[in-house]
Amino acid sequence: MKKVAVWGKFDSLHKGHLEFLRHARELGNELYVVIIPDEKVKENSGRLPIKTKDARKRKLLELDFITDVYVDCLSEGLQSILKLRPDVFVFGHDQKTRWEEQLQNYLSSQGLHPEYVHLGIYDNGKHNRDTKS
């Protein structure tokens, strides 16, 4: 069973989010989504998300190809990821930031070494893909 994890805000799901999630799911048998808590969204962007973490979680759980959704963040220890032990961690085209490096360093320090995949900008039915371990 190959577990795939993604993380993000996922505020007001739109076509780009849906395609990203569908393509991430194709990389394994189970897809787990980690959404960032409201207060961390505000801390990172200067404003609260439009929808609460509970509303965002409910909306994601309506998608039949998502196995489960967690609310978690790096500063809280990413307990959901440590328990899941995903085989693949997928990033969107707009997630190449210092958070990615922090995530990789943290997971490595915890003995986790998933494959890291970047899905590029969605174009004509597919995402460009960049993989690194």
Coordinates of N, CA, C and O in Angstrom, one line a residue, residues 2 5 13 24 32 34-35 41-42 53 65-66 76-77 88-90 94 100 102 104 106 108 111 113 118 123-124 126:
K2 N 0.8 2.0 -1.0 CA 1.6 3.2 -1.2 C 0.8 4.5 -0.7 O -0.2 4.8 -1.3
A5 N 1.1 11.8 0.6 CA 0.6 13.0 1.5 C 0.9 14.3 0.8 O 1.8 14.4 0.0
L13 N -11.8 25.4 -2.4 CA -11.3 24.5 -3.4 C -11.7 25.0 -4.8 O -12.8 25.3 -5.0
A24 N -2.0 13.8 -7.5 CA -1.2 13.3 -6.3 C -1.7 11.9 -6.0 O -0.9 11.0 -5.7
Y32 N -3.6 11.3 1.6 CA -3.8 12.0 2.9 C -3.5 13.4 2.7 O -2.5 13.8 2.1
V34 N -3.0 17.1 4.6 CA -2.7 17.9 5.8 C -3.0 19.3 5.5 O -2.4 19.9 4.6
I35 N -4.0 19.9 6.2 CA -4.3 21.3 6.1 C -3.7 22.1 7.2 O -3.6 21.6 8.3
V41 N -2.1 29.9 9.1 CA -2.3 30.6 7.8 C -2.2 32.1 8.0 O -1.5 32.8 7.3
K42 N -2.8 32.6 9.1 CA -2.7 34.0 9.4 C -1.3 34.4 9.7 O -0.8 35.5 9.2
K53 N -10.7 25.9 9.4 CA -10.0 24.6 9.2 C -11.1 23.4 9.2 O -10.9 22.5 8.4
F65 N -11.7 10.3 -3.4 CA -10.4 9.8 -3.7 C -9.4 10.2 -2.6 O -8.3 9.8 -2.6
I66 N -9.9 10.9 -1.5 CA -9.1 11.3 -0.4 C -9.3 10.3 0.7 O -10.5 10.1 1.1
E76 N 3.9 22.3 15.1 CA 3.2 21.5 16.0 C 3.7 20.0 16.0 O 3.1 19.1 16.5
G77 N 4.8 19.8 15.2 CA 5.4 18.5 15.1 C 4.9 17.6 14.1 O 5.4 16.5 13.9
V88 N 5.3 8.9 -0.3 CA 5.5 10.0 -1.2 C 4.9 11.3 -0.6 O 3.8 11.2 0.0
F89 N 5.6 12.4 -0.7 CA 5.1 13.7 -0.3 C 5.1 14.5 -1.5 O 6.1 14.7 -2.2
V90 N 3.9 15.1 -1.9 CA 3.7 15.8 -3.1 C 3.5 17.3 -2.8 O 2.7 17.7 -2.0
D94 N 3.4 25.9 -6.6 CA 3.7 27.1 -5.9 C 4.2 26.8 -4.5 O 4.2 27.7 -3.6
E100 N 9.4 23.8 2.4 CA 9.7 22.4 1.9 C 11.0 21.9 2.5 O 11.1 20.8 2.9
Q102 N 12.5 22.9 5.3 CA 12.2 22.6 6.7 C 11.5 21.3 6.9 O 11.9 20.5 7.8
Q104 N 11.5 18.6 4.8 CA 12.4 17.5 4.5 C 13.4 17.3 5.7 O 13.7 16.2 6.0
Y106 N 13.1 18.1 8.8 CA 12.4 17.6 10.0 C 12.1 16.1 9.8 O 12.3 15.3 10.7
S108 N 13.4 13.9 7.9 CA 14.7 13.2 7.9 C 15.2 13.0 9.4 O 15.6 11.9 9.7
G111 N 13.5 10.1 11.0 CA 13.7 8.8 10.4 C 12.8 8.6 9.2 O 12.7 7.4 8.7
H113 N 11.9 9.2 5.2 CA 12.6 9.6 3.9 C 11.7 9.3 2.7 O 12.0 8.5 1.9
H118 N 7.2 17.1 -7.1 CA 6.6 18.4 -7.4 C 5.7 18.2 -8.6 O 6.2 17.7 -9.6
D123 N -1.5 21.6 -17.1 CA -1.6 22.1 -18.5 C -2.2 21.0 -19.4 O -1.6 19.9 -19.5
N124 N -3.3 21.2 -20.0 CA -3.9 20.3 -20.9 C -4.1 18.9 -20.3 O -3.7 17.9 -21.0
K126 N -2.7 17.5 -17.6 CA -1.6 16.8 -16.8 C -0.8 17.9 -16.1 O -0.7 19.0 -16.5

